XYZ file of C-alpha atoms in Angstrom:
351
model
C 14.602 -51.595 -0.538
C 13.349 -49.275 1.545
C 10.664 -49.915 4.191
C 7.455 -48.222 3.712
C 7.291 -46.354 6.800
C 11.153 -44.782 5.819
C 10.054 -44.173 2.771
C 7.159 -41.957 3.295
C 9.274 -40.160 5.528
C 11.685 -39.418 2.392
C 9.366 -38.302 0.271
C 6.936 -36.330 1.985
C 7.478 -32.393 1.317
C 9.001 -30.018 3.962
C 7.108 -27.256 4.226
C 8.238 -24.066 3.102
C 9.433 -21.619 6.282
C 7.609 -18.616 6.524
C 9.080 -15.689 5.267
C 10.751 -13.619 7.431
C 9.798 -9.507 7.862
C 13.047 -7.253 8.622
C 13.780 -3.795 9.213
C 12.456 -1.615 6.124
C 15.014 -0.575 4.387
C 17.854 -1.885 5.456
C 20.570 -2.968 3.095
C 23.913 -4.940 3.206
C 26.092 -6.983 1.583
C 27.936 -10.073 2.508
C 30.089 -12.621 0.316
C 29.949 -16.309 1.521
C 33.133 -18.904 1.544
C 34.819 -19.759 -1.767
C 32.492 -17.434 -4.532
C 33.236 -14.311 -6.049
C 31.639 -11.067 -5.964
C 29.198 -10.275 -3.495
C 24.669 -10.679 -2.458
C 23.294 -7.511 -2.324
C 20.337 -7.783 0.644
C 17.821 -5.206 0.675
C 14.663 -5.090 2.687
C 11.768 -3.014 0.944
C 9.269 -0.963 2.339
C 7.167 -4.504 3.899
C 9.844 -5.659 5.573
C 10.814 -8.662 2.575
C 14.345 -9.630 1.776
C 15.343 -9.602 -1.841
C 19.184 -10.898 -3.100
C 20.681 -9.950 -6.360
C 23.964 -11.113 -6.904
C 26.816 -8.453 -7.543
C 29.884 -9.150 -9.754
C 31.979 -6.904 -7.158
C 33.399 -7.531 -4.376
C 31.802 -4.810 -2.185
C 32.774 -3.023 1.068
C 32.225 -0.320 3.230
C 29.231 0.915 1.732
C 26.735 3.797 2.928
C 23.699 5.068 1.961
C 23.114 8.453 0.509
C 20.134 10.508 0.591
C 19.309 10.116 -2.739
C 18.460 6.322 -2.435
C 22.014 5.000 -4.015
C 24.283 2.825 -1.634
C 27.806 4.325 -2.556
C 30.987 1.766 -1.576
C 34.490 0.210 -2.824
C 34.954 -2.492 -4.394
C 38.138 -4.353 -4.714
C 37.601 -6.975 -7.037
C 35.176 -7.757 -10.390
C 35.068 -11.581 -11.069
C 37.043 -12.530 -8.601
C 39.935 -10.721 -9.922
C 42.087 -7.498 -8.409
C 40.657 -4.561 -9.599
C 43.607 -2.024 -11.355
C 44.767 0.689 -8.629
C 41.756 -0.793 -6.462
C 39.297 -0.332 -4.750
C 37.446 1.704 -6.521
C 34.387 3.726 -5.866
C 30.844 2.483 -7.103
C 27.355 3.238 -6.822
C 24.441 1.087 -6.689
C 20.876 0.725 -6.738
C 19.186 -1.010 -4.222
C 17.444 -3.458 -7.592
C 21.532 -4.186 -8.112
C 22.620 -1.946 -11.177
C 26.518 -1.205 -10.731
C 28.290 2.352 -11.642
C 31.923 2.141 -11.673
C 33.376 5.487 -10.728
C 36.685 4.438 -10.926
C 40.011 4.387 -8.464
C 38.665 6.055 -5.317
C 40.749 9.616 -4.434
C 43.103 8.895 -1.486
C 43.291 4.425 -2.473
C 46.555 4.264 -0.556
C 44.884 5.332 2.333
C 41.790 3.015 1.692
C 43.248 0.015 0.696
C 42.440 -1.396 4.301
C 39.111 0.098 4.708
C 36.832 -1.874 6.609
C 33.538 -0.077 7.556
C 31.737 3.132 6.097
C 29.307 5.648 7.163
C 27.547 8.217 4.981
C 28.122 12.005 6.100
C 25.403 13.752 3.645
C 26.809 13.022 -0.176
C 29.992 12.479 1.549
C 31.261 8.827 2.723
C 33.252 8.033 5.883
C 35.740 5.483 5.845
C 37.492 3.665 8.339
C 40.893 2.406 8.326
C 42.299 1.344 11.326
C 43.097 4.192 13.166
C 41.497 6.837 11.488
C 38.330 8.217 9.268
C 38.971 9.118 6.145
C 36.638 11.338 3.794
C 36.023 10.528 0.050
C 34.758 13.730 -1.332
C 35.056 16.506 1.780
C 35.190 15.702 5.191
C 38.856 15.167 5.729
C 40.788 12.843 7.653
C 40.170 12.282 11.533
C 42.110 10.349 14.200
C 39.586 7.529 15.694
C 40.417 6.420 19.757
C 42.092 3.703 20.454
C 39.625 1.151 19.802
C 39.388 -3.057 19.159
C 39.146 -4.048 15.593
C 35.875 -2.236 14.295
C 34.251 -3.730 11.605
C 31.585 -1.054 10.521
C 30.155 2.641 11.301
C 26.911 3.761 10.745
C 25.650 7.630 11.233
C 22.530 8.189 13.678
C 20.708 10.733 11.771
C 18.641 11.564 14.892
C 22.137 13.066 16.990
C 25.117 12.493 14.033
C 27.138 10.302 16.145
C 28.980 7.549 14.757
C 28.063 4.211 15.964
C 29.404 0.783 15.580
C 29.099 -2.728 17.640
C 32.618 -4.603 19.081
C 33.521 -6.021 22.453
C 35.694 -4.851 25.061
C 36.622 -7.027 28.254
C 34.266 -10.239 26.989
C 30.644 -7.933 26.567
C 29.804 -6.810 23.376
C 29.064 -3.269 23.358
C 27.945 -0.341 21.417
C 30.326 2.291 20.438
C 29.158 5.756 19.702
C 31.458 8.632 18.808
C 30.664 12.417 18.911
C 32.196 13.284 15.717
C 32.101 16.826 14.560
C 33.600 17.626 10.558
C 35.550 20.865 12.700
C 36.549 19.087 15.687
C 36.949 15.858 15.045
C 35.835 12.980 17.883
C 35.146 14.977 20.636
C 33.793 11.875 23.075
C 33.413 8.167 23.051
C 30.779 6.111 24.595
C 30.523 2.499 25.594
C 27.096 0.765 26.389
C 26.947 -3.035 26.939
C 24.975 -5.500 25.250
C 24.839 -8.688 27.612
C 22.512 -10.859 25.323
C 24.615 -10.332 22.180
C 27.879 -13.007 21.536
C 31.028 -11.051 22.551
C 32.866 -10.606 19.596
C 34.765 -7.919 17.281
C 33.593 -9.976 14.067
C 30.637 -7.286 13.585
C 31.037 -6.995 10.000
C 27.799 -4.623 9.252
C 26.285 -2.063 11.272
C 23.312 0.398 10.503
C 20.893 2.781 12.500
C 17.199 1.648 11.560
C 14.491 4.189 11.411
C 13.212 4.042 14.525
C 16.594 4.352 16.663
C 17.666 0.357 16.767
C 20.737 -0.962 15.602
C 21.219 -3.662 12.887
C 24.564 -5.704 13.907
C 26.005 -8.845 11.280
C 27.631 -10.996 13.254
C 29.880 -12.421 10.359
C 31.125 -16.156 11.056
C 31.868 -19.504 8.783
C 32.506 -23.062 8.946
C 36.048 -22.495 8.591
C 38.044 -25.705 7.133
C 36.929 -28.835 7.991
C 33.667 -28.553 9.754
C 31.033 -30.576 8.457
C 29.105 -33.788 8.922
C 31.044 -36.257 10.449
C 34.063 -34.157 11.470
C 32.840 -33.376 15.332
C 32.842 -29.558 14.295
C 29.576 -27.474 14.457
C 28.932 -25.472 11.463
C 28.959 -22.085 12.460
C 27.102 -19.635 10.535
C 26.320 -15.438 10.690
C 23.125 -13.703 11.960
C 21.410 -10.736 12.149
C 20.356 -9.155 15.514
C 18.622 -6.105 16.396
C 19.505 -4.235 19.444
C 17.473 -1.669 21.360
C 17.505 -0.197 24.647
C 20.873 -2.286 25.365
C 18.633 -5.587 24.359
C 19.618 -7.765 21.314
C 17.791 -9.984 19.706
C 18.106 -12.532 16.317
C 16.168 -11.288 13.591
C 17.745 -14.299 10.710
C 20.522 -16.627 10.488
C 22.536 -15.621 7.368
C 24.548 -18.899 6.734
C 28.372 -18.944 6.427
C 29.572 -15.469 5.589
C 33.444 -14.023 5.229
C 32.818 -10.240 5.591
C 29.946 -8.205 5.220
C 28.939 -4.453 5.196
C 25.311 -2.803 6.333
C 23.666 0.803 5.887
C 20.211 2.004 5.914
C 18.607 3.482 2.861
C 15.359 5.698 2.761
C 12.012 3.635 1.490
C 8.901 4.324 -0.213
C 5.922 4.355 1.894
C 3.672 1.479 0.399
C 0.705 2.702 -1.763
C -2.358 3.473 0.291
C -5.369 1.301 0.351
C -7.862 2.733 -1.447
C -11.411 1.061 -1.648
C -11.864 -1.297 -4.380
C -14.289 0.265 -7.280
C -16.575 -1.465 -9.249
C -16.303 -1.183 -12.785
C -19.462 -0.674 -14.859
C -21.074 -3.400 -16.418
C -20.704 -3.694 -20.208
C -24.070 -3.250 -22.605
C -24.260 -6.983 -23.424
C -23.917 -7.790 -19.262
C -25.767 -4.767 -18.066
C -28.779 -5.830 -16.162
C -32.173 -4.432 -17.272
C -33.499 -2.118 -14.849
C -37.075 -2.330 -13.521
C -39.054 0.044 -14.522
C -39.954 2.200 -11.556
C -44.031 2.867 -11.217
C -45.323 5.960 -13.322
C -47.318 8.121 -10.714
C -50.297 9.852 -12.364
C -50.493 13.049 -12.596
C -53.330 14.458 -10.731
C -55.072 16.739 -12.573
C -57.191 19.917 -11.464
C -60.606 19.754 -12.350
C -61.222 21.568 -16.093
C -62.732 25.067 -15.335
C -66.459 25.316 -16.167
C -66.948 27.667 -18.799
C -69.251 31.055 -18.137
C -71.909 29.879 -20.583
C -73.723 33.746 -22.504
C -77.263 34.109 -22.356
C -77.428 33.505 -26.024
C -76.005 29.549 -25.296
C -78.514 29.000 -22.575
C -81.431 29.841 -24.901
C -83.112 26.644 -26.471
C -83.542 26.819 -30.389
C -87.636 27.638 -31.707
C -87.982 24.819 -33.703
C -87.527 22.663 -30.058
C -89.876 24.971 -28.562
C -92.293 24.521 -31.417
C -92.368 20.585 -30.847
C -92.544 20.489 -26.998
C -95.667 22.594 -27.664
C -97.340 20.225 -30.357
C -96.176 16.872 -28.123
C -97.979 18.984 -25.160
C -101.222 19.589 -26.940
C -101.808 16.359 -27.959
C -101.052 15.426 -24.751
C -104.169 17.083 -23.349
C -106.385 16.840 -26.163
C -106.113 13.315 -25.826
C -106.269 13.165 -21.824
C -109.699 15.514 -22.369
C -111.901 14.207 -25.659
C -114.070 11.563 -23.166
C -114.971 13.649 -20.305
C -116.114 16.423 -23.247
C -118.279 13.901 -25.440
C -120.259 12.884 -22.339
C -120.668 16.652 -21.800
C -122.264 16.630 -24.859
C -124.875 14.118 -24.967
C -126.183 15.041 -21.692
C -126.673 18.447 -23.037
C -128.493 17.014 -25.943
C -130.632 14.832 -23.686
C -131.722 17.853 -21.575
C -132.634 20.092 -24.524
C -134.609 17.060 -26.059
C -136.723 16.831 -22.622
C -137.651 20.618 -22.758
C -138.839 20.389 -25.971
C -141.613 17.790 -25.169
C -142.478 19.567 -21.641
C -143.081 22.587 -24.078
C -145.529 20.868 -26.385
């Protein structure tokens, strides 16, 4: 039974490594100890690995402009291809176009590394570069065991990664498709393990240089057996600097190129999407100014419309009458009797 404090150790999760960003578009393939046919590696435009397994064995494979990684393989299912290798294309998703034997497979049936000259591809083997579909056949310097070329696109030298007295070093040849190498060039590496076990080798976009370092176990390493597991990595190496971009695990052989990548998608900013009828939020009705309206225009009145009608007239005048009749009947009866008074008394002063 396990105590509790071991147990909770067991069970509780690992968590999950972060996920590493490489090179965009960088591409190779490797094939690890004791399976058939080959991972297929490619590194899209935001820097994330993704693996499809390959039923070919693939090597020495380059990248062509149009986006397709051109290489031979040697063996489908883990058995000899007839009058192998042959030459196949393939998508960076993993879709495989047999093309058949290659032209000139005697001369390819050691070829170890490829570069990509245009639509053309470069192989080596051993001592010489061989051209599948126009370039020709060149005689390489006498060089250690190379295990890959890549083309700088920036000067079209031909570069590749080996050691040479103990220092690993960067090769670059001045090849020319009329003259052939014209130069070689050695620059040293001091941070990156001395060895000639470079498997795949490709010039990123920016200049750099993407080195697979391939290495395994080998037979009986393990827990328990004093050996170290040994397993293959990727570096990067600029400016005569190296540096370890993943550990790959146990690999046998590999092959790198560099393949052109979509730019992502541009942000764009986010739109809001009109509100349906049944969602759509009443509006508030906005406040109704009045209009303001100019006075009316007063109408020229004729002479005729100012003119009051007779039968008014006719009734002011009785209501004005009356009026005064009725202001003046008491001052005129007193009028009256005093004149009847005084004409009484001269009557008797006359008698």
């Amino acid at each position: 039974m396990l105590r509790p404090l071991a147990a909770a150790l067991l069970l509780a999760p690992t968590p999950a490594p972060s996920a590493t960003v490489l090179p965009p578009g960088l591409v190779w393939v490797d094939q690890a100890p004791g399976t058939t046919g080959s991972t297929l590696h490619a590194v899209d435009a935001q820097g994330q690995e993704q693996k499809t397994r390959i039923r070919y064995a693939l090597n020495a494979i380059a990248c062509t402009p149009d986006g397709l990684i051109t290489g031979l393989a040697t063996e489908l299912d883990g058995k000899r291809l007839p009058q192998a290798p042959h030459l196949v294309r393939v998508s960076t998703a993993g879709a495989v176009e047999d093309l058949g034997p290659a032209p000139d497979r005697a001369a390819l049936a050691k070829g170890y590394g490829a570069a990509a000259v245009g639509d053309h591809l470069l192989v080596s083997t051993g001592d010489r570069l061989v051209g599948i579909g126009g370039p020709g056949t060149y005689a390489l310097p006498e060089l250690p065991y190379t295990g890959d070329w890549a083309t700088d696109p920036r000067t079209g030298e031909l570069v590749s990664v080996l050691a040479v007295d103990d220092v690993a070093r960067v090769v670059r040849l001045r090849w020319d498709a009329g003259t052939g190498v014209s130069a070689v060039d050695l620059e040293p590496v001091p941070t990156l393990p001395p060895s000639s076990a470079y498997g795949g080798v490709a010039v990123l976009a920016d200049g750099s240089i993407a080195a697979i370092l391939n290495r395994d176990a080998g037979p009986g390493a393990g827990p328990r057996t004093g050996r170290k597991p040994m397993s293959s990595a990727l570096f990067r190496i600029t400016g005569g600097k190296a540096e370890q971009l993943a550990d790959l695990g146990a690999v046998t052989s590999s092959d790198a190129a560099t393949c052109p990548v979509q730019a992502p998608p541009a942000t764009t900013a986010p739109t809001t999407a009109a509100p349906t009828p049944s969602h759509r939020p009443t509006p508030k009705p906005k406040p109704v100014k009045a209009p303001i309206e100019s006075p009316a225009p007063i109408p020229s009145l004729s002479r005729a419309q100012h003119r009051i009608p007779e039968p008014v007239v006719l009734a002011a005048a009785l209501e004005t009458r009356h009026k005064v009749g009725t202001r003046y009947i008491p001052v005129a009866g007193a009028i009256m009797v005093a004149a009847v008074a005084v004409s009484r008394l001269v009557r008797r002063g006359r008698r």
